[in-house]
PDB file of C-alpha atoms and ligand atoms in Angstrom:
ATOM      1  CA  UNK A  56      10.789  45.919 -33.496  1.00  0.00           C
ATOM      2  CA  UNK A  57       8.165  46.863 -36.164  1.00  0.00           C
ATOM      3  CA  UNK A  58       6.005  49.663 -35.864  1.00  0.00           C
ATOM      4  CA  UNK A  59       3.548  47.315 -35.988  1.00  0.00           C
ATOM      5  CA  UNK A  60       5.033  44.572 -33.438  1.00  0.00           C
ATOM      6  CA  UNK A  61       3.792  46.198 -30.357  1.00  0.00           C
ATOM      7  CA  UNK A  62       4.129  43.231 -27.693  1.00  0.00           C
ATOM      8  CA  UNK A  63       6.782  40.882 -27.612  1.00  0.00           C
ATOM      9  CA  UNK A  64       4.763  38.247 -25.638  1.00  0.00           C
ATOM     10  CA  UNK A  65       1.463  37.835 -23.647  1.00  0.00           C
ATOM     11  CA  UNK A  66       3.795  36.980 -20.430  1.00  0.00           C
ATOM     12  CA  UNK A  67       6.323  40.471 -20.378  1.00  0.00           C
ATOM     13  CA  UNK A  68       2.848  42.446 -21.185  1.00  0.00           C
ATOM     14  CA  UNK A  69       1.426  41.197 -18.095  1.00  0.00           C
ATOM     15  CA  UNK A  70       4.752  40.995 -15.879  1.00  0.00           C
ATOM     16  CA  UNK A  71       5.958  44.121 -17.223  1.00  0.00           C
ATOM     17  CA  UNK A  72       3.421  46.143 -19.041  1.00  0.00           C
ATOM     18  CA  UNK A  73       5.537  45.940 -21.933  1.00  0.00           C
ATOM     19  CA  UNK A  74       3.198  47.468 -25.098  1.00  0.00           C
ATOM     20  CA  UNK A  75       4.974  49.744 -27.192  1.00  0.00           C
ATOM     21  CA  UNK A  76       3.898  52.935 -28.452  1.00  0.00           C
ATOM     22  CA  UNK A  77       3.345  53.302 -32.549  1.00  0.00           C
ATOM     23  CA  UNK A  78       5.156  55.823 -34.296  1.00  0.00           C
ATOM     24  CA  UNK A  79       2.206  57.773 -35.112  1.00  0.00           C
ATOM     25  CA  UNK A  80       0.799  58.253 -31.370  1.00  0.00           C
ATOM     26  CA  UNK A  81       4.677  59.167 -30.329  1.00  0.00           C
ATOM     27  CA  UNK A  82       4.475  61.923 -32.794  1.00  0.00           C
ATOM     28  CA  UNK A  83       1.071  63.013 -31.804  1.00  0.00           C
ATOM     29  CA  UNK A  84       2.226  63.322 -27.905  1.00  0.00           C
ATOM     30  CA  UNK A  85       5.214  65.248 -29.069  1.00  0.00           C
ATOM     31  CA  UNK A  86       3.061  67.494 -31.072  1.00  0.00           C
ATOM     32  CA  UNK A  87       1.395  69.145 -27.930  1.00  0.00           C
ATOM     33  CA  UNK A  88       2.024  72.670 -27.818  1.00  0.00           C
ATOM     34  CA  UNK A  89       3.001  72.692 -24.176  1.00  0.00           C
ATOM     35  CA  UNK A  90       5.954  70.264 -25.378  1.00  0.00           C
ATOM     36  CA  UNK A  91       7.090  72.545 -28.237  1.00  0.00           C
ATOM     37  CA  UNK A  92       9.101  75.121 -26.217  1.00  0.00           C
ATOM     38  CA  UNK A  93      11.347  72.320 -24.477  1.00  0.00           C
ATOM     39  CA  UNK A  94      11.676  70.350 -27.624  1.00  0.00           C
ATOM     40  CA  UNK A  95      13.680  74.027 -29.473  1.00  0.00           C
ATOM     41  CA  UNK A  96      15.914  74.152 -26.385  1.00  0.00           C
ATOM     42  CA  UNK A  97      18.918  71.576 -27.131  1.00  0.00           C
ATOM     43  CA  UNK A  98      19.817  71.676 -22.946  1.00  0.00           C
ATOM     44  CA  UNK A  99      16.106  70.867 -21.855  1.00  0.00           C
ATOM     45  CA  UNK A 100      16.367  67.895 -20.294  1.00  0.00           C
ATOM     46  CA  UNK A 101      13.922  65.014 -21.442  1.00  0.00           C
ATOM     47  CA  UNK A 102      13.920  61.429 -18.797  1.00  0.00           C
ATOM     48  CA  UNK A 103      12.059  58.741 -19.601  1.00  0.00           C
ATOM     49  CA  UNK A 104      11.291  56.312 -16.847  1.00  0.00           C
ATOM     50  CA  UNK A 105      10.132  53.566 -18.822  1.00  0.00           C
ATOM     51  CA  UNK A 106      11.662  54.057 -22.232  1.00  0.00           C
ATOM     52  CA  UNK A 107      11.273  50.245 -23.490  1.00  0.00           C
ATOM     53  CA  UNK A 108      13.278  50.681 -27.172  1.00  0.00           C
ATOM     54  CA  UNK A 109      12.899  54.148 -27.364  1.00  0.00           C
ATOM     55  CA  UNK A 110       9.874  55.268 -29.069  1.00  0.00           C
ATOM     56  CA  UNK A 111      10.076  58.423 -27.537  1.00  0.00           C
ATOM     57  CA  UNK A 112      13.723  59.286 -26.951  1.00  0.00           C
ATOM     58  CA  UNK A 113      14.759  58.220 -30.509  1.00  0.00           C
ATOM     59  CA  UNK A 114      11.953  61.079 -31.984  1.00  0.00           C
ATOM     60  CA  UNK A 115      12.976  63.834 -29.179  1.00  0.00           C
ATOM     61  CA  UNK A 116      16.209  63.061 -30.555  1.00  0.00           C
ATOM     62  CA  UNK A 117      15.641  63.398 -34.328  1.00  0.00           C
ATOM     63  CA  UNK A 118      13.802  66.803 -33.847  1.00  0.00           C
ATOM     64  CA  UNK A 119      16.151  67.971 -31.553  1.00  0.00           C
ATOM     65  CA  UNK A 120      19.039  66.923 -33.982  1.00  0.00           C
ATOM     66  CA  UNK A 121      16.742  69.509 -36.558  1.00  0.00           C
ATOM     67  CA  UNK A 122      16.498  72.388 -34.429  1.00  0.00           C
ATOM     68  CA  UNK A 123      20.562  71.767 -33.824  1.00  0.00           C
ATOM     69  CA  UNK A 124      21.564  71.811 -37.696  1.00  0.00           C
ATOM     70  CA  UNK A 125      18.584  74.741 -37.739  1.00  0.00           C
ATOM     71  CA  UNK A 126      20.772  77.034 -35.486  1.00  0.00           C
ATOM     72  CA  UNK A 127      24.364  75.873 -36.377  1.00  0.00           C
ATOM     73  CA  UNK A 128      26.514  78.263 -38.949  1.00  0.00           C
ATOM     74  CA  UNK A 129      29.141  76.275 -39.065  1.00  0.00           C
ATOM     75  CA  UNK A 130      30.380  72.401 -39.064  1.00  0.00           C
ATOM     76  CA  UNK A 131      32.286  72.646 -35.507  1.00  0.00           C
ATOM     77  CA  UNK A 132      28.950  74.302 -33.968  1.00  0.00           C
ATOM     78  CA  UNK A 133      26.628  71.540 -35.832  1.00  0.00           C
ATOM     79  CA  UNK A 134      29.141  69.378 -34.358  1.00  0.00           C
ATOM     80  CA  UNK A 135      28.842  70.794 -30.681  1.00  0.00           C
ATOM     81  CA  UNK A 136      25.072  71.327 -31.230  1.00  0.00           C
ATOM     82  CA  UNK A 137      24.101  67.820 -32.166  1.00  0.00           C
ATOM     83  CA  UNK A 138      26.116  66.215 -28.869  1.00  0.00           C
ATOM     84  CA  UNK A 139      24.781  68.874 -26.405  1.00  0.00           C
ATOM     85  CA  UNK A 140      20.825  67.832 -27.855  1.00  0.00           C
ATOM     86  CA  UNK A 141      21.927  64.327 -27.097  1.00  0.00           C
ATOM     87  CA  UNK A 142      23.140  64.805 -24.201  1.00  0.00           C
ATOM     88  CA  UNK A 143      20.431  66.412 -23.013  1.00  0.00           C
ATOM     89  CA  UNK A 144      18.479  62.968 -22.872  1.00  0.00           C
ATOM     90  CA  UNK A 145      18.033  60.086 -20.462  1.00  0.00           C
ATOM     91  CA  UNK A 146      16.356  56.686 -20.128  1.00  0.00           C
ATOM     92  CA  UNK A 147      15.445  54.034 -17.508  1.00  0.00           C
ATOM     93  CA  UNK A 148      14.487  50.610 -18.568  1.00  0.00           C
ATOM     94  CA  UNK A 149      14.181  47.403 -16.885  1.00  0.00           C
ATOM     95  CA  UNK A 150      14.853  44.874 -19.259  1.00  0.00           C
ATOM     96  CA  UNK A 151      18.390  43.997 -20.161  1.00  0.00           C
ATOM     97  CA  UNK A 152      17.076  43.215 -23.596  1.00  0.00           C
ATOM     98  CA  UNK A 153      15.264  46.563 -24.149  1.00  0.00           C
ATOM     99  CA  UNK A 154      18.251  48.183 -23.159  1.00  0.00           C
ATOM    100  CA  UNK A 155      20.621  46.828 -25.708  1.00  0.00           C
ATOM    101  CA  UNK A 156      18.195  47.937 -28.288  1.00  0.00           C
ATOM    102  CA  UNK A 157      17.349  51.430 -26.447  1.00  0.00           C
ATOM    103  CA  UNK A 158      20.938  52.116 -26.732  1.00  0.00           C
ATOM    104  CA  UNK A 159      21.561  50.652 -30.443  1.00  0.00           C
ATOM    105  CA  UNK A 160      18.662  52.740 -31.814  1.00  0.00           C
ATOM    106  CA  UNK A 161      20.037  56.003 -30.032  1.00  0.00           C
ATOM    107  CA  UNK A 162      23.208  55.363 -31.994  1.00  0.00           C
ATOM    108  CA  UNK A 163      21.707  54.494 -35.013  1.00  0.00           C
ATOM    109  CA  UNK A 164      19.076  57.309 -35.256  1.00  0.00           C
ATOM    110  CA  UNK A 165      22.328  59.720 -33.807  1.00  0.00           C
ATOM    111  CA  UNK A 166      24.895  58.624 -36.049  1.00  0.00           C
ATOM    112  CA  UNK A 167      22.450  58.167 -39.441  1.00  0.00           C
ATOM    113  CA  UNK A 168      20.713  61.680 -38.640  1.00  0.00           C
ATOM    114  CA  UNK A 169      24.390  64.201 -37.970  1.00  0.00           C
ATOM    115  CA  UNK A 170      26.479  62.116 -40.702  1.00  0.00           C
ATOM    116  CA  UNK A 171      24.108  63.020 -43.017  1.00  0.00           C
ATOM    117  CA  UNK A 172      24.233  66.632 -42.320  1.00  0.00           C
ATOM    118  CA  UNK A 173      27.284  66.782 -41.966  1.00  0.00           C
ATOM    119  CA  UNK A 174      27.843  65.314 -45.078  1.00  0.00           C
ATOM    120  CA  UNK A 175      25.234  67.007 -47.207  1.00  0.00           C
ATOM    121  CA  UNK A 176      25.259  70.299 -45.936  1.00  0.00           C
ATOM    122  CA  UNK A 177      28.540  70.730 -44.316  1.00  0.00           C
ATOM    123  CA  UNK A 178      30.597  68.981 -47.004  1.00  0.00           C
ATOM    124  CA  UNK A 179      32.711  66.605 -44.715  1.00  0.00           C
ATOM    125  CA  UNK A 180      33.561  63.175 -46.037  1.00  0.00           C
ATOM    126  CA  UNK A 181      33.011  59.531 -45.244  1.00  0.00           C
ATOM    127  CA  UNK A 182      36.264  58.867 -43.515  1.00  0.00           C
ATOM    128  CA  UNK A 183      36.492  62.475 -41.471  1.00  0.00           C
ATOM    129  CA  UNK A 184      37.848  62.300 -38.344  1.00  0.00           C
ATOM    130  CA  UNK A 185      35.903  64.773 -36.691  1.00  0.00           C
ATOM    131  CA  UNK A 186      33.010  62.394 -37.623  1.00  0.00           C
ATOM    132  CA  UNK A 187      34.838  59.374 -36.119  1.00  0.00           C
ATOM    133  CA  UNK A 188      35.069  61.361 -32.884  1.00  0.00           C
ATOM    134  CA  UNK A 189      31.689  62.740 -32.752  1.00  0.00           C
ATOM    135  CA  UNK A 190      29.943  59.546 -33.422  1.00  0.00           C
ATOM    136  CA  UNK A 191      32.232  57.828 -30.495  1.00  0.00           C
ATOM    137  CA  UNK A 192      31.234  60.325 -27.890  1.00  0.00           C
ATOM    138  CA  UNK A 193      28.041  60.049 -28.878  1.00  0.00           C
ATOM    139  CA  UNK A 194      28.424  56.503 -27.996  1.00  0.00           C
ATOM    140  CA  UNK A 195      29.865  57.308 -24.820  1.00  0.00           C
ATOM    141  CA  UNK A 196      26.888  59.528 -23.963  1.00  0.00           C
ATOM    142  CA  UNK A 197      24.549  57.384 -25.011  1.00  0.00           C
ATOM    143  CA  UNK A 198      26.034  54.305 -22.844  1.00  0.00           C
ATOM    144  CA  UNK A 199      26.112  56.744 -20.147  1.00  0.00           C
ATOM    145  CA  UNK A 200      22.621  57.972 -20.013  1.00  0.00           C
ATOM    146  CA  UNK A 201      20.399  55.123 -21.322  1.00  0.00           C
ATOM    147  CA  UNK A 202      20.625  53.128 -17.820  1.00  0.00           C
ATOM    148  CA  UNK A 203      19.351  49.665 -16.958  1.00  0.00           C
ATOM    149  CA  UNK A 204      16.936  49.503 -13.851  1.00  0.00           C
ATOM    150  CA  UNK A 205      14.187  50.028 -11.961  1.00  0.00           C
ATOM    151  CA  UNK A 206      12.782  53.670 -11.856  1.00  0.00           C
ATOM    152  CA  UNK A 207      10.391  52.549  -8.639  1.00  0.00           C
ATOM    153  CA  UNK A 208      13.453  51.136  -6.658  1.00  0.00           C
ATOM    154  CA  UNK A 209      15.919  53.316  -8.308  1.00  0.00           C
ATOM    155  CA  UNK A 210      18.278  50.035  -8.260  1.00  0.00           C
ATOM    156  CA  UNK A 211      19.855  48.436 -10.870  1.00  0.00           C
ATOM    157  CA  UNK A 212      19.539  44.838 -11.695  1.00  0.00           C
ATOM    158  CA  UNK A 213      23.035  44.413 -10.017  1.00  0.00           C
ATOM    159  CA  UNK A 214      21.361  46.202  -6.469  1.00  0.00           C
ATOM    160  CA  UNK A 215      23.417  49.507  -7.180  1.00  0.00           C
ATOM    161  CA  UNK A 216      21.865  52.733  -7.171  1.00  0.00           C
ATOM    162  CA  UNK A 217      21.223  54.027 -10.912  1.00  0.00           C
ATOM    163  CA  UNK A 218      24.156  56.416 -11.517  1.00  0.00           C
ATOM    164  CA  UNK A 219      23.689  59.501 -14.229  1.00  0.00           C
ATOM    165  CA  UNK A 220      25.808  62.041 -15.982  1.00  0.00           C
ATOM    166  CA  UNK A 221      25.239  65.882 -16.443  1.00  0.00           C
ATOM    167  CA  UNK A 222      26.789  67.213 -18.706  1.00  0.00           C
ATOM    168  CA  UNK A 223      27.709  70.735 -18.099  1.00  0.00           C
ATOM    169  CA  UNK A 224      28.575  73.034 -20.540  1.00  0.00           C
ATOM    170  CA  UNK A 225      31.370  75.213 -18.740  1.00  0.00           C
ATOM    171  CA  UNK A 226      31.936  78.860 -20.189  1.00  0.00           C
ATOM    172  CA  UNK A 227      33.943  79.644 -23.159  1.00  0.00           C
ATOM    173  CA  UNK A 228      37.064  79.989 -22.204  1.00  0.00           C
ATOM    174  CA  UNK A 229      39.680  81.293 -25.681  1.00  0.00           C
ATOM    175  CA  UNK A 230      36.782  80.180 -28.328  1.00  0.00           C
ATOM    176  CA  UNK A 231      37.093  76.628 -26.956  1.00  0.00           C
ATOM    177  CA  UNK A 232      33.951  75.216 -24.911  1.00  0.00           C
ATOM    178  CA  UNK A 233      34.550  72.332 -22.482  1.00  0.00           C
ATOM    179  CA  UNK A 234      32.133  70.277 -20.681  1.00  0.00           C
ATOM    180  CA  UNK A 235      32.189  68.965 -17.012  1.00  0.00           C
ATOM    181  CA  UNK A 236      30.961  65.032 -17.144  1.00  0.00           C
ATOM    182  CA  UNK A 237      29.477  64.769 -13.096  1.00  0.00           C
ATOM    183  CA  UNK A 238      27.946  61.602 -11.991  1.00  0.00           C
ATOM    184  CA  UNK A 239      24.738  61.698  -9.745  1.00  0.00           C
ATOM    185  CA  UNK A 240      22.434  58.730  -8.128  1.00  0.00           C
ATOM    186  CA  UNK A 241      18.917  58.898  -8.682  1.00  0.00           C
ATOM    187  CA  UNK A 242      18.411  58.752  -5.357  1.00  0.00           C
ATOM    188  CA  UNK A 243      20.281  62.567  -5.295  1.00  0.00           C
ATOM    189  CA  UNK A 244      18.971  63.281  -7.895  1.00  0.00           C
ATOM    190  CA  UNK A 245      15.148  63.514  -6.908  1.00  0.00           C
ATOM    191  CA  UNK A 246      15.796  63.665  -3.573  1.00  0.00           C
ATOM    192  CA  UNK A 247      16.493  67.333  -4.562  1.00  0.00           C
ATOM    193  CA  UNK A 248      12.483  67.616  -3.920  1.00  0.00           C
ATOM    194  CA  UNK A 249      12.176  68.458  -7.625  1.00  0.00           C
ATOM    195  CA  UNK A 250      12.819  65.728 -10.089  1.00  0.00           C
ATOM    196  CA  UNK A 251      14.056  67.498 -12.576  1.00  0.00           C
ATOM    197  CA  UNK A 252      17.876  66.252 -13.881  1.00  0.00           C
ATOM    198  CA  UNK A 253      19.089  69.655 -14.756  1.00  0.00           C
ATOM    199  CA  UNK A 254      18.859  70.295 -10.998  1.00  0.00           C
ATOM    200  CA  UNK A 255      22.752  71.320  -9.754  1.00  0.00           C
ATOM    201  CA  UNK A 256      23.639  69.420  -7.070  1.00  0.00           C
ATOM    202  CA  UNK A 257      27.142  69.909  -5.000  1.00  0.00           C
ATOM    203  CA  UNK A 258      29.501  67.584  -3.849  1.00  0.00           C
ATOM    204  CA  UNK A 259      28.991  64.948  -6.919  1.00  0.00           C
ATOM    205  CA  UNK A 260      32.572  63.233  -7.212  1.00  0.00           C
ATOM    206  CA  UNK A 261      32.232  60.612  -4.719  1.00  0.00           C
ATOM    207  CA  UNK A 262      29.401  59.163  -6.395  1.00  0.00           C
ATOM    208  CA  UNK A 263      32.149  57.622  -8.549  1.00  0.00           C
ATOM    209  CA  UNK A 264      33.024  55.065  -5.761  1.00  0.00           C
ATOM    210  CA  UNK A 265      30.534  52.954  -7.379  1.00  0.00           C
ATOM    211  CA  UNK A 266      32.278  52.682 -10.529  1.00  0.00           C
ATOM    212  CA  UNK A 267      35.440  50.753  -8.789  1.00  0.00           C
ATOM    213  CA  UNK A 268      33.482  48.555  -6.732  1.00  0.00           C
ATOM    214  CA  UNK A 269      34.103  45.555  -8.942  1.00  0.00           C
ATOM    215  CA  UNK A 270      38.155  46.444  -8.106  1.00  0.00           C
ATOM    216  CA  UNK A 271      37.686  45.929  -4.278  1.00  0.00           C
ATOM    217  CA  UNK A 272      35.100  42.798  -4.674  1.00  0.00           C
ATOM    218  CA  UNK A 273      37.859  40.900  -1.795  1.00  0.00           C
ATOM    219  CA  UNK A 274      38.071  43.206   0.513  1.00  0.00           C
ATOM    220  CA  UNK A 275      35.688  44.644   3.687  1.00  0.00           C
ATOM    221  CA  UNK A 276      33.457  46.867   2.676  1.00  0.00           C
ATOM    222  CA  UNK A 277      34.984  49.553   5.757  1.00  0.00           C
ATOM    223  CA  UNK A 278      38.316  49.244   3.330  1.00  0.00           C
ATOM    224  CA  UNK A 279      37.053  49.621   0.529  1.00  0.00           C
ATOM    225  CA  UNK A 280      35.723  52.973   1.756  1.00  0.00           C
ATOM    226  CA  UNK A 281      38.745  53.830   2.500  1.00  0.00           C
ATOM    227  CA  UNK A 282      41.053  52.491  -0.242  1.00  0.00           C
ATOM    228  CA  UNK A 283      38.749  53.787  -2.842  1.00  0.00           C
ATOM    229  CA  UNK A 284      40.323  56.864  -4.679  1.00  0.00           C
ATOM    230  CA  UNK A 285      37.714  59.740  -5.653  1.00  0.00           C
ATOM    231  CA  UNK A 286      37.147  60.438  -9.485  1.00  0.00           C
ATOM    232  CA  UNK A 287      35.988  63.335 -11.223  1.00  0.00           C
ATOM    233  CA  UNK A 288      36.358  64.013 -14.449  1.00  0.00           C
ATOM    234  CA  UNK A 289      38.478  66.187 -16.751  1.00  0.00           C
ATOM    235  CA  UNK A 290      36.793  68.806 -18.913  1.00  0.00           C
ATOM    236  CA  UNK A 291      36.953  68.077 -22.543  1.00  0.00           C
ATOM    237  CA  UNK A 292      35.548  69.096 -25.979  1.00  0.00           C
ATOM    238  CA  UNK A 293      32.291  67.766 -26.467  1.00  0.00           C
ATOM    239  CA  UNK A 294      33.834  65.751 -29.140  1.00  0.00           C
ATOM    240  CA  UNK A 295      36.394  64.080 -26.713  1.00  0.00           C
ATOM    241  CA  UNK A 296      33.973  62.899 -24.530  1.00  0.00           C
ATOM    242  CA  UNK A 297      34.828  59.413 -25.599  1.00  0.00           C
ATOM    243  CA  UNK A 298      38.105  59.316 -24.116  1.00  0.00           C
ATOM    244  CA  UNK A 299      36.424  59.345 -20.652  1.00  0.00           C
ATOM    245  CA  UNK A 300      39.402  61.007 -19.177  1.00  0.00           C
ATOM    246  CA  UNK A 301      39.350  60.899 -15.096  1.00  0.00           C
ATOM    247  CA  UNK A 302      41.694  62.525 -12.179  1.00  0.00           C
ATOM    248  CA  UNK A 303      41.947  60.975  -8.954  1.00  0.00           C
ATOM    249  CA  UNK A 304      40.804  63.650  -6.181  1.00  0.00           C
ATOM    250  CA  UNK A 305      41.525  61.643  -2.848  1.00  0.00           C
ATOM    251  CA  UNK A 306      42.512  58.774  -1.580  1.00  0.00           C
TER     252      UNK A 306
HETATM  253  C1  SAM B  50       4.399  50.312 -21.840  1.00  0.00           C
HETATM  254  S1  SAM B  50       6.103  49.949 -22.204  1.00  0.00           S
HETATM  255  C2  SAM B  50       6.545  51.485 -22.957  1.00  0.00           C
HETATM  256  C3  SAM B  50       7.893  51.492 -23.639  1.00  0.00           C
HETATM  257  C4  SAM B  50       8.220  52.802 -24.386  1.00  0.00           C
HETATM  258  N1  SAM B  50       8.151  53.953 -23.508  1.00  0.00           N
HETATM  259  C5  SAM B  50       7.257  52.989 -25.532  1.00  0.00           C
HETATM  260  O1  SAM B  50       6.386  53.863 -25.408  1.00  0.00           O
HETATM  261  O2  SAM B  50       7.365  52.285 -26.546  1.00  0.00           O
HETATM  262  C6  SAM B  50       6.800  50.037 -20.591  1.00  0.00           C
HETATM  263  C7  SAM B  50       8.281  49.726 -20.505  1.00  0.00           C
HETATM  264  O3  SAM B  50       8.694  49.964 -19.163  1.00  0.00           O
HETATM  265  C8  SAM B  50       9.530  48.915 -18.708  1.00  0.00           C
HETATM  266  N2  SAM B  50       9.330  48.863 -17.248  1.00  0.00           N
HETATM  267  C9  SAM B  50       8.360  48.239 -16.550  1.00  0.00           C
HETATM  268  N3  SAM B  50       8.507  48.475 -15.233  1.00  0.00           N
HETATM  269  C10 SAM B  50       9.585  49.282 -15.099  1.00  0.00           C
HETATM  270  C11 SAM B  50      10.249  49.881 -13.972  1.00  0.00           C
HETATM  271  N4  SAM B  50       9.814  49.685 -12.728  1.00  0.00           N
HETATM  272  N5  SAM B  50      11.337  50.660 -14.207  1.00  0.00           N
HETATM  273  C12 SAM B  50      11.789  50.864 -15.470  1.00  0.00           C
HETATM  274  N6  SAM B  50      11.215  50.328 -16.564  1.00  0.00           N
HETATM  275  C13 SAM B  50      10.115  49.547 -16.387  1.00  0.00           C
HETATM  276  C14 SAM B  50       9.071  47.692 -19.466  1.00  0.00           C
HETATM  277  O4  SAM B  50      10.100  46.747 -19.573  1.00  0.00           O
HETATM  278  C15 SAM B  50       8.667  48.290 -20.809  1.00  0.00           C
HETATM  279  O5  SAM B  50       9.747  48.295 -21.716  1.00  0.00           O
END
């Protein structure tokens, strides 16, 4: 969509309040001064309950993306820099279709933005592999947080409870930092009293169930409590993120 194509049609305006914002305003909101502070830290978390296309979350992203090549010496810390921004924001949106495009102009605005840094100004090539990986766990986080549903419900479209990853960056450990992948409702999430997603919560991994519900679609739901083995997932490199490695940690 245009900046100029603001409604789709008269009907999803009035069943939906679908209008979306113009470039201009989004850049005046994110001007504020009380934003400014959040916007320079790559961790601060940024949600967006309504996020249609991603006026908003594509620009917190491109600035974000600045302040991470603004702070980065080096290719493998741009590298590091640029997921951790992006991981560092989430969207809800109730339309299937607005989701699809949410999530295609995350990765587009992502992979345009750091492949052209990295190429200009940190002198890696077209066919890099380190760009290849970057660029497919920044798919992976980008799948994971931009979430179909319904912020007021908290369900998705399918009746499941919205499920979202923190990603948290674990200590350096011999010059290598890993990040923990842990999956939390919604519902946990701001039923925390404070709904803020940076919130630590214990006891995350058997939020996974959900994820292997479609496995156990014949059987009682009492078994499938039972027969469903417990996920977490295995720290990785920021930049292996996208192979979505998982241990099994019960039956
Ligand atoms: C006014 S538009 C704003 C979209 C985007 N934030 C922007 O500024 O361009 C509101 C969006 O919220 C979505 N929406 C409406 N009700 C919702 C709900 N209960 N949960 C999540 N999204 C919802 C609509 O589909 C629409 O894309």
């Amino acid at each position: 969509m245009t900046e100029e194509q603001l409604i789709k049609s008269k009907k999803r305006v009035q069943q939906h309040g679908e209008v979306f914002t113009p470039k201009k305003i989004v850049n005046l909101m994110l001007d504020q001064e009380e934003l400014q502070e959040n916007l320079r830290d790559l961790s601060s978390t940024f949600l967006e309950p309504s996020a249609g296309e991603g006026a908003f979350l594509t620009e917190i992203l491109r600035r974000k993306l600045k302040i991470a090549r603004q702070i980065s010496a080096s290719r493998d810390k741009y590298d590091e820099n640029a997921l951790i921004a992006l991981s560092s924001l989430y969207g809800i949106e109730l339309l299937e279709d607005n989701v699809e495009l949410l999530v295609m102009n995350m990765i587009i605005t992502f992979s345009n933005e750091y492949t052209r840094v990295a190429m200009a100004e940190f002198t890696a090539n077209a066919d890099d592999v380190v760009i290849r990986h970057v660029i497919d766990s920044a798919k992976t986080i980008i799948r994971a947080n931009m979430v179909q549903g319904n912020a007021l419900t908290r369900l998705n479209d399918r009746g499941e409870s919205l499920l979202f990853s923190e990603w948290q960056l674990l200590p350096i450990k011999r010059g290598v930092r890993k990040v923990q992948r842990i999956l939390y409702t919604f519902d946990t999430i701001l039923d925390q009293g404070d709904a803020d997603v940076t919130v630590q919560i214990e006891q995350p991994a058997y939020e996974a169930i959900d994820l292997f519900a479609d496995l156990f679609e014949d059987d009682e739901p009492k078994q499938r409590e039972a027969e469903t083995p417990l996920v977490k997932y295995v720290p990785v490199k920021l930049t292996e993120v996208y192979k979505e490695l998982v241990e099994a940690v019960g039956e």
